[in-house]
Each structure stands twice: as structure tokens, then as C-alpha cells.
Coordinates of C-alpha atoms in Angstrom, one line a residue:
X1 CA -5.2 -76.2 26.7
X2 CA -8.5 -74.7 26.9
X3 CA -6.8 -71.5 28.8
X4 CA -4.5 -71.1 26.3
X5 CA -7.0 -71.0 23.7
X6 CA -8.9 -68.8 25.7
X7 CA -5.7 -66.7 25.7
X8 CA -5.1 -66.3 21.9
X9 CA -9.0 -65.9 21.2
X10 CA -8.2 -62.8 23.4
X11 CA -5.5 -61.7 21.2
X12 CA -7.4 -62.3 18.1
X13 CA -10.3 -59.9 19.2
X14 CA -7.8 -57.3 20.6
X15 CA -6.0 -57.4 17.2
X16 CA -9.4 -57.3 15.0
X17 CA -10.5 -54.9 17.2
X18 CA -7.2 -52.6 16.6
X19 CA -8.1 -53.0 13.1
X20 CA -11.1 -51.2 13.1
X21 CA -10.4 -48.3 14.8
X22 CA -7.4 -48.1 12.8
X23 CA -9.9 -48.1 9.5
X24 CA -12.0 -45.5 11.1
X25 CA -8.9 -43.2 11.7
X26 CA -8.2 -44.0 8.5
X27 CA -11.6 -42.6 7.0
X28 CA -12.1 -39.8 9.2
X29 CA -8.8 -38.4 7.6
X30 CA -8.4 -40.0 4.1
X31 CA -9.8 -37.1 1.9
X32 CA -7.0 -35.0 3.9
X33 CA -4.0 -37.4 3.4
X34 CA -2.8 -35.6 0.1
X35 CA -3.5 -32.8 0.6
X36 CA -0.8 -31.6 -2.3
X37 CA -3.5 -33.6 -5.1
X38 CA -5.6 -30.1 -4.7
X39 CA -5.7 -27.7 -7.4
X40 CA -4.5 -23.9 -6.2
X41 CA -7.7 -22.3 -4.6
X42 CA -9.5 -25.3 -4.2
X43 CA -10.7 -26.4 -0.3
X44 CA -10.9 -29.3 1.1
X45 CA -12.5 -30.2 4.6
X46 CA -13.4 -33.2 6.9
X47 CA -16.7 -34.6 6.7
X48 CA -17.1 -33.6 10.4
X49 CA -16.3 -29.8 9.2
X50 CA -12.5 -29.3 10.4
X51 CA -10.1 -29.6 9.4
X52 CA -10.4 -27.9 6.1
X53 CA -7.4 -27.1 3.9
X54 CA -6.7 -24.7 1.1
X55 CA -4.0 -24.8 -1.6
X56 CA -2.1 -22.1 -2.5
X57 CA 0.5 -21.3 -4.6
X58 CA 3.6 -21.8 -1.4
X59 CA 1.5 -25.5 -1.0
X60 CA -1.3 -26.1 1.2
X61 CA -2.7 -24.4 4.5
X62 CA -4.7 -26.4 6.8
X63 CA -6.9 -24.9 9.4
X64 CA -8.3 -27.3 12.6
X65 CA -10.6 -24.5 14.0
X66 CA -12.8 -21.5 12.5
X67 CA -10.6 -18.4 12.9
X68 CA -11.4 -15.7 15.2
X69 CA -8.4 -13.1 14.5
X70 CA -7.8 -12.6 10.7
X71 CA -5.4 -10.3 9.4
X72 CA -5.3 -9.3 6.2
X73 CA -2.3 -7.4 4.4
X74 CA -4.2 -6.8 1.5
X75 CA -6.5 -3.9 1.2
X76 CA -8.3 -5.2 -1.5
X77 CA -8.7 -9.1 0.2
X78 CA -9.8 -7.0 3.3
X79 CA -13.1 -6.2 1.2
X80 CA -14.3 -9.1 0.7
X81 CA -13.8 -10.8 4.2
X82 CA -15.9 -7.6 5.5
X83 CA -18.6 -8.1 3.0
X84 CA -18.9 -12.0 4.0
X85 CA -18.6 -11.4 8.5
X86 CA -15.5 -12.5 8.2
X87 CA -13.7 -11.8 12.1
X88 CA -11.7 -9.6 10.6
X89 CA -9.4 -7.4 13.2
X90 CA -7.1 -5.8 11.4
X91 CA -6.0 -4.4 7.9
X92 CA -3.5 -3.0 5.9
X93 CA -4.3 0.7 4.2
X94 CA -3.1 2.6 1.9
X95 CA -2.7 6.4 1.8
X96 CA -4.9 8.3 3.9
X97 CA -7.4 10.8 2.3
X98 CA -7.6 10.7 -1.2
X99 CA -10.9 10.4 -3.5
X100 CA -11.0 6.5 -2.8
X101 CA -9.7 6.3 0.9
X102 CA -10.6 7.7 4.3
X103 CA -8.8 9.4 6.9
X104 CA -6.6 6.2 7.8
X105 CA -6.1 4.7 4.2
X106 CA -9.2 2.6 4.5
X107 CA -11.3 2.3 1.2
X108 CA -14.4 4.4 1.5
X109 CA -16.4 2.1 -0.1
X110 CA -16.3 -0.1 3.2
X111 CA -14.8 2.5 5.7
X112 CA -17.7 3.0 7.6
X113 CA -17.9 -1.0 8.2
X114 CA -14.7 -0.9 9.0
X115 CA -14.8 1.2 11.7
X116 CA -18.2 -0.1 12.9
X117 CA -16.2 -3.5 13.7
X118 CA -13.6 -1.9 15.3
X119 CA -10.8 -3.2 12.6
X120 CA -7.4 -2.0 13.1
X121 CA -5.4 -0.2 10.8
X122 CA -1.8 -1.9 10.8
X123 CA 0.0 0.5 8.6
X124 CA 0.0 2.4 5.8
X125 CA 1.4 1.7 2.0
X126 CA 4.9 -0.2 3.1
X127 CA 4.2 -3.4 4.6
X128 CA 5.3 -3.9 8.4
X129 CA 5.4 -7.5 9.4
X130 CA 5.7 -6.4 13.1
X131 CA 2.8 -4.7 13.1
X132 CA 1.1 -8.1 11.8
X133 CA 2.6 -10.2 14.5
X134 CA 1.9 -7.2 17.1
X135 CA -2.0 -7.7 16.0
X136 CA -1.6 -11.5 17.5
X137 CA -3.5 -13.1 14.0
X138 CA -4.3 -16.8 13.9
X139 CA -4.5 -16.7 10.2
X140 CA -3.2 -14.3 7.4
X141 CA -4.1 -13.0 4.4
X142 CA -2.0 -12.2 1.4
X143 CA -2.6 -11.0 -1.9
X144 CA -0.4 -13.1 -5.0
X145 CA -0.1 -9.5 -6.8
X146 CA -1.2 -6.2 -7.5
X147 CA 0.2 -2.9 -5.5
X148 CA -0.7 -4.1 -2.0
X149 CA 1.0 -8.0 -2.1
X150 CA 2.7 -8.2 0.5
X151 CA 4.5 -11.4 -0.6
X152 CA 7.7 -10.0 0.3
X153 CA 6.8 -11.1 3.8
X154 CA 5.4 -14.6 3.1
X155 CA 8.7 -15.7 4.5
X156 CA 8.8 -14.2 8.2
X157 CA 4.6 -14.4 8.5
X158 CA 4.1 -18.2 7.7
X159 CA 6.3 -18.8 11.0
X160 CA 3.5 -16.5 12.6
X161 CA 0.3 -18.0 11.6
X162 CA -1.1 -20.2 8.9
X163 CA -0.4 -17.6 6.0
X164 CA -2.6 -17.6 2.7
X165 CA -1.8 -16.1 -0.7
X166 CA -4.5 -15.8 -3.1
X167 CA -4.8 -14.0 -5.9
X168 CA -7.8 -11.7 -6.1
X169 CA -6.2 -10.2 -9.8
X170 CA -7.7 -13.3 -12.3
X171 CA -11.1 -13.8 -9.9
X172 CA -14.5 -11.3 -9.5
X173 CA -15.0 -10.5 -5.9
X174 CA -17.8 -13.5 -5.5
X175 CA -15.2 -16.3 -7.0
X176 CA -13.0 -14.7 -4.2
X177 CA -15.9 -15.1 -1.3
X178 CA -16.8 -18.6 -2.1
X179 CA -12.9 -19.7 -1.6
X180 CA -12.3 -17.6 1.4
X181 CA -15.7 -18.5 2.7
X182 CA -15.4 -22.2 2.0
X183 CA -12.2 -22.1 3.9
X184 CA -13.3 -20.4 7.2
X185 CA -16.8 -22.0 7.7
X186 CA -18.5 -19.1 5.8
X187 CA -20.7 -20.6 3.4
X188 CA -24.1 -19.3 4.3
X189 CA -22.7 -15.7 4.2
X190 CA -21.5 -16.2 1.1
X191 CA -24.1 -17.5 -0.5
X192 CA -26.7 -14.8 1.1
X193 CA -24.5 -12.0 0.2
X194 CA -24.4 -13.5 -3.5
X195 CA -28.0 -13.9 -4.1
X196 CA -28.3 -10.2 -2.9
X197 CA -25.6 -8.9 -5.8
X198 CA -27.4 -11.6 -8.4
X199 CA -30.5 -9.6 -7.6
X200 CA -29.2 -6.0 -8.3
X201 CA -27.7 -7.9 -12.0
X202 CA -31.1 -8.8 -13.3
X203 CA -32.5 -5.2 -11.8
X204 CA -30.1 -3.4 -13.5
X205 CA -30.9 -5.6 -16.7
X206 CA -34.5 -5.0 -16.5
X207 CA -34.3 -1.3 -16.2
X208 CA -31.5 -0.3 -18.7
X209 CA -30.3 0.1 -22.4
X210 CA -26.9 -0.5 -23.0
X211 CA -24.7 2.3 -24.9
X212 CA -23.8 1.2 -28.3
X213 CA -21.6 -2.4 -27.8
X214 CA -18.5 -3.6 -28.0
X215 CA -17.5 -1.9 -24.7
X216 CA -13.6 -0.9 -24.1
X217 CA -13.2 -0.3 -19.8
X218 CA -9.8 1.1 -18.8
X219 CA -8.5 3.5 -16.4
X220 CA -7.3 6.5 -17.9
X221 CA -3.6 8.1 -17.6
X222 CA -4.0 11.6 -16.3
X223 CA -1.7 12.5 -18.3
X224 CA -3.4 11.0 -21.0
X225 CA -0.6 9.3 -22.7
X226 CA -2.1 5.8 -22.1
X227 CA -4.4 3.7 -19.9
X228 CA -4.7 0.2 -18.3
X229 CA -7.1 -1.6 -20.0
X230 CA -9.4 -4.3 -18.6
X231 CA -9.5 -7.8 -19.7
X232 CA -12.0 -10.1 -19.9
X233 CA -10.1 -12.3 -17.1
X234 CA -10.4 -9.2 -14.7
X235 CA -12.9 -9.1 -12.1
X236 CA -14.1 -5.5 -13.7
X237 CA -14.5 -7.5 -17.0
X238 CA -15.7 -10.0 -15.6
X239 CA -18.6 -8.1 -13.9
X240 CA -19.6 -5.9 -16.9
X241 CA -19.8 -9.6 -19.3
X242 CA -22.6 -10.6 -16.3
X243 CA -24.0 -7.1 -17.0
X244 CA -24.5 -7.9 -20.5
X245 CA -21.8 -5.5 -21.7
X246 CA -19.6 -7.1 -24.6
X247 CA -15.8 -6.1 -24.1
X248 CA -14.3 -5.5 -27.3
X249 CA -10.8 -7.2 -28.3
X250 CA -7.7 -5.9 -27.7
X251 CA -5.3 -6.1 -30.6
X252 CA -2.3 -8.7 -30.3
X253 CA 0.6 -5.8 -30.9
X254 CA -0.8 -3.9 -28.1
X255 CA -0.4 -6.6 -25.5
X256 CA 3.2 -6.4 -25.6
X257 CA 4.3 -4.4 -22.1
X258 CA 4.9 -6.1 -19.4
X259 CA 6.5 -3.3 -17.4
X260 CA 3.6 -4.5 -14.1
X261 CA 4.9 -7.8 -14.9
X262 CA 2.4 -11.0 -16.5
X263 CA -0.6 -9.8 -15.3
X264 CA -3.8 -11.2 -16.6
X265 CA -6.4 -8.8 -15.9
X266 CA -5.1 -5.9 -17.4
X267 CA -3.2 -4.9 -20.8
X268 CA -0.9 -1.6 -20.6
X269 CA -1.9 0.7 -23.1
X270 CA 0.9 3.5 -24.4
X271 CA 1.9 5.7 -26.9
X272 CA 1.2 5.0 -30.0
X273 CA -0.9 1.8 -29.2
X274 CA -3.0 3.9 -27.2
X275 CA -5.1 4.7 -30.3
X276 CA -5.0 0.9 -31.2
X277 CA -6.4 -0.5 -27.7
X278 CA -9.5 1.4 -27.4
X279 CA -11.5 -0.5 -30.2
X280 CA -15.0 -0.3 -28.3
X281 CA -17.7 1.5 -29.7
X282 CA -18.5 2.5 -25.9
X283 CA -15.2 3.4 -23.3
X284 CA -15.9 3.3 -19.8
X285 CA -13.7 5.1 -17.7
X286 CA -12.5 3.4 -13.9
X287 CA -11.3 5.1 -11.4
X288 CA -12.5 8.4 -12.1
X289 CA -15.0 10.8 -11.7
X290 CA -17.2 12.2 -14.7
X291 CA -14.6 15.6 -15.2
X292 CA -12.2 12.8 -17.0
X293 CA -14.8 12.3 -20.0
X294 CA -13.6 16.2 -21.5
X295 CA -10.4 14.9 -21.0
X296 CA -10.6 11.7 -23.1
X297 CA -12.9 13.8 -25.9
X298 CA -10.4 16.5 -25.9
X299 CA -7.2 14.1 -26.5
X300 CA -6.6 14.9 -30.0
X301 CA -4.6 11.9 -30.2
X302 CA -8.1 9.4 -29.9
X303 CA -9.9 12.1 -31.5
X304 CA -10.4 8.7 -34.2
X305 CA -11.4 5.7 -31.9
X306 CA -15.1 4.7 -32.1
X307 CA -16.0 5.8 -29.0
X308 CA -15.6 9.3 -29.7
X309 CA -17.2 9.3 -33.1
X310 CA -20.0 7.9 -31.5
X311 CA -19.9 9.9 -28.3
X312 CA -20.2 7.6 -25.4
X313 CA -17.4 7.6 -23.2
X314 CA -18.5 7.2 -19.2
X315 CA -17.1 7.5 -16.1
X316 CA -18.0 4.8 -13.3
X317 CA -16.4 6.3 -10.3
X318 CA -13.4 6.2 -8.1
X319 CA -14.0 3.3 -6.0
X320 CA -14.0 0.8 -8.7
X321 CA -10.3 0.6 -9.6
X322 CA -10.3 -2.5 -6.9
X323 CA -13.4 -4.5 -6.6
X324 CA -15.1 -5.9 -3.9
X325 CA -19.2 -6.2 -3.4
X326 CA -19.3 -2.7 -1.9
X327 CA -17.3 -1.4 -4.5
X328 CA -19.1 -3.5 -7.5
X329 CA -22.8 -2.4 -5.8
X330 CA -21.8 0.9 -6.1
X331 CA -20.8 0.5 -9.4
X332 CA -23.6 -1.5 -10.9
X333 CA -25.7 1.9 -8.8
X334 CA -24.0 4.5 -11.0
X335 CA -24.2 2.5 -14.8
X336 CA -27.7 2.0 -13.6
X337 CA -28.5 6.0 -13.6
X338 CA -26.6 6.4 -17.0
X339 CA -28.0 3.9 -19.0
X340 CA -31.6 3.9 -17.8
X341 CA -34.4 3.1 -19.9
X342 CA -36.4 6.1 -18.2
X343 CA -33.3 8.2 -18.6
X344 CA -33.3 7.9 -22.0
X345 CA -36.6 8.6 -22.7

């Protein structure tokens, strides 16, 4: 009797035992169960570190290691994971030598870094998905829109590697960082790299005079039929609003083309609601160098808008049609020299 008593205490212990660890697998894993309850962009990640998991707009991608060979097919994308040490190895491009990219299609803004890390150039302008699975990634970048998505190839890459698409198109290049850098373990980068940026913001505050207010920023046709003008949702809009710049509406009847498809960030701007879009008192031209300011003033068909009247229309370079910190320091460098307080003196 006693034996067999002895015998089912055994059990008992064996089975409470059981229980336990069960509960502690349980917990170690639990905030990672439902992993489809996260909102798109938003990370989640063990207690212990890793996993972590990010949701995207093709579900959730789960990571159990920091990444050593990222690949990103997004020229833009590939921006920021340079600015935040990202072990980036190799990059899309776009076309080679023009007045924003270098001799392989790299950006210029970041070229230099670029080739400092040794970062491969994959291809150039069409998207290759063998060249991506020849670069042997463990994770992928893709961008959800704009000219270098590559979300054509979402299909064949996801077999490849964990494969992420995020849009950089409704975010400013640090709302980008913090979710790629949460993701991959990068937090302290991040967060270094933004205090740096915050610090040039109140600089460039302290030492300036803003040009008459509301502000309308757009890139410029060359032919100057029309112009692609920046929302407040874009990450150039975005930036000026933390630069103190006020962007000035744009009208409801000019919103109306959707030719790039439903884009947020920007509003295309033709013909005869050219005239209607550019309502700012100041226009600050993107993507261009400081020869496209005759241009604008010499469009008889704005000859009316307030910024002519009032003669402020700027140029703020070529690099900052896509931004990224490099791009966005350089930018905040160049409205710096034009609206200084010393300047204007």
C-alpha cells in the first residue's frame, strides 16, 4: 500500500512539475502568440530580445537572430539602414551619373558610405531577383511604393529570406529608423543618430528667419507645365513643419489625379490647377538646383501666385527628392544659408 502510494505521489510531482515548465514556455512566448493582433509597422520582441516580429502589410515577419546580410531593393530604404550601422551588403541603384547619383546609381548623398562599407550594387533601375538571391541575404527590404518598389518580387523573394515591405512614402526618415531599428536590435543607433538631427533642428531655428509663411514645397516640371507638390503627410513636409515652416493648403479640386496611383505624400499638380496648387506665400523648390528659380519667375502662367508677387521662391537641392538623414542634413545645411538671421542683415 505504502509503495503504491509512494508511486502516485511520484506521478503527482512529475505531473505538477510538467505543469510549470509548461507555464514558463508559455510566458517566455505569450506576447508572440498572435502575432497578427500587431498594427502594420509596429514590433514586437521577446523579453529576452529575440525573437522580435514586425507586421507588415503581406502579415507578419519574425526574426530569431540580429541580421548580418541585409539586402535592400529600395534605394531610398537603403538610406536609412546606412545612416543607423545597419549590416547592410548590398543595394539596389538607380541610373548611374546624374546630379543625384554616382558612378554606379548610388545616391550621392550616402555614396561615399556606401563604398566605405563595401556595399554591393545589385542592379540598376529594373529589379533583378537573381541578383538578390545571388547576394545570399538573410533578410530583405522592400519598399510598399514609390519608383524603386520592388513589390513585384515579393512573391519569389519571401521564399528567399524573411522579406519586409514598408512604406517609407507616409513616414520622415527618423519614423522609418525607429521601426527598422527596433526590428534589428538597433535601438541605440537610432536614437544617437536622432538626437544628432534634433540638434541641427533647434540650430537651424536659433540662427534663421523664415521667408514670408505659408510655405508651398514641390518639385518643379521642367517643362514647367506642372509639379508634384508635397503634403503635409510626406516626410519633406513633414520635416519643414519640425522646421517651423507652415505648408499652405492645397485646394480640394486640385487633388483630383491620381495618375501615380493613391499616394499620400504628394498631390499632382497640372495644367490649369497648376496656378491653383501653389497658394504659399513662399515655394520651395526640391530636387533642383538654384537655375530653376528664373524658371518658375519666368512662367508667365504663375506669373499671379503669391510667391512670385512676393519674390521668394528657393531651391533646396537635388538630393532631397528622397529623404534620408544624409539627405535631410544636407537639406536643413542649405535652408540654413538662405534664411540666415546674419544673412539678412
Amino acid at each position: 500500500m505504502k509503495r503504491k502510494l509512494g508511486k502516485e505521489v511520484f506521478k503527482l510531482c512529475l505531473f505538477l512539475i510538467f505543469l510549470s515548465t509548461s507555464a514558463c514556455d508559455e510566458s517566455s512566448t505569450a506576447h508572440l502568440s498572435n502575432p497578427t493582433s500587431l498594427k502594420i509597422d509596429e514590433v514586437k520582441q521577446d523579453p529576452s530580445g529575440w525573437p522580435r516580429t514586425l507586421m507588415t502589410s503581406k502579415g507578419p515577419v519574425t526574426l530569431q537572430k540580429p541580421p548580418t546580410r541585409i539586402v535592400s531593393t529600395s534605394v531610398t530604404i537603403t538610406g536609412t539602414l546606412l545612416a543607423i550601422d545597419a549590416p547592410i551588403i548590398g543595394s539596389s541603384a538607380t541610373i548611374p551619373n546624374t546630379n543625384i547619383s554616382d558612378d554606379v546609381g548610388f545616391f550621392t548623398q550616402w555614396s561615399a558610405l556606401a563604398k566605405e562599407k563595401n556595399m554591393q550594387m545589385l542592379y540598376q533601375t529594373e529589379h533583378n531577383a537573381e541578383a538578390v538571391i545571388k547576394a545570399n541575404p538573410d533578410i530583405i527590404f522592400i519598399s510598399a511604393t514609390g519608383g524603386d518598389s520592388a513589390l513585384k518580387l515579393y512573391d519569389q523573394l519571401k521564399d528567399i529570406a524573411p522579406t519586409v515591405i514598408i512604406n517609407y512614402g507616409d513616414k520622415s526618415w527618423i519614423e522609418l529608423a525607429h521601426v527598422i531599428g527596433q526590428f534589428l536590435d538597433l535601438e541605440e543607433s537610432v536614437t544617437a543618430l536622432t538626437n544628432k538631427f534634433n540638434k541641427q533642428i533647434e540650430q537651424f531655428k536659433k540662427v534663421t528667419t523664415l521667408p514670408p509663411q505659408p510655405t508651398t514645397a514641390l518639385v518643379y516640371y521642367q517643362d514647367g507645365t506642372g509639379g508634384n507638390v508635397w503634403t503635409s503627410e510626406s516626410a519633406q513636409g513633414q520635416l519643414l513643419t519640425q522646421l517651423g515652416f507652415t505648408l499652405s493648403p492645397i485646394p480640394d479640386h486640385v487633388r483630383g489625379d491620381l495618375s501615380m496611383g493613391k499616394r499620400n505624400d504628394i498631390v499632382i499638380a497640372s495644367g490649369e490647377n497648376f496656378p491653383d496648387a501653389l497658394t504659399g506665400n513662399t515655394l520651395l523648390l526640391f530636387a533642383t538646383e538654384s537655375h530653376q528659380v528664373n524658371n518658375v519667375k519666368q512662367n508667365s502662367y504663375l506669373k499671379d501666385i503669391p510667391a512670385i508677387q512676393n519674390d521668394s521662391i528657393y531651391a533646396v537641392g537635388n538630393d532631397t527628392f528622397r529623404l534620408d538623414y544624409f539627405s535631410s542634413s544636407n537639406l536643413i545645411t542649405r535652408l540654413t544659408k538662405l534664411f540666415s538671421k546674419e544673412q539678412k542683415q
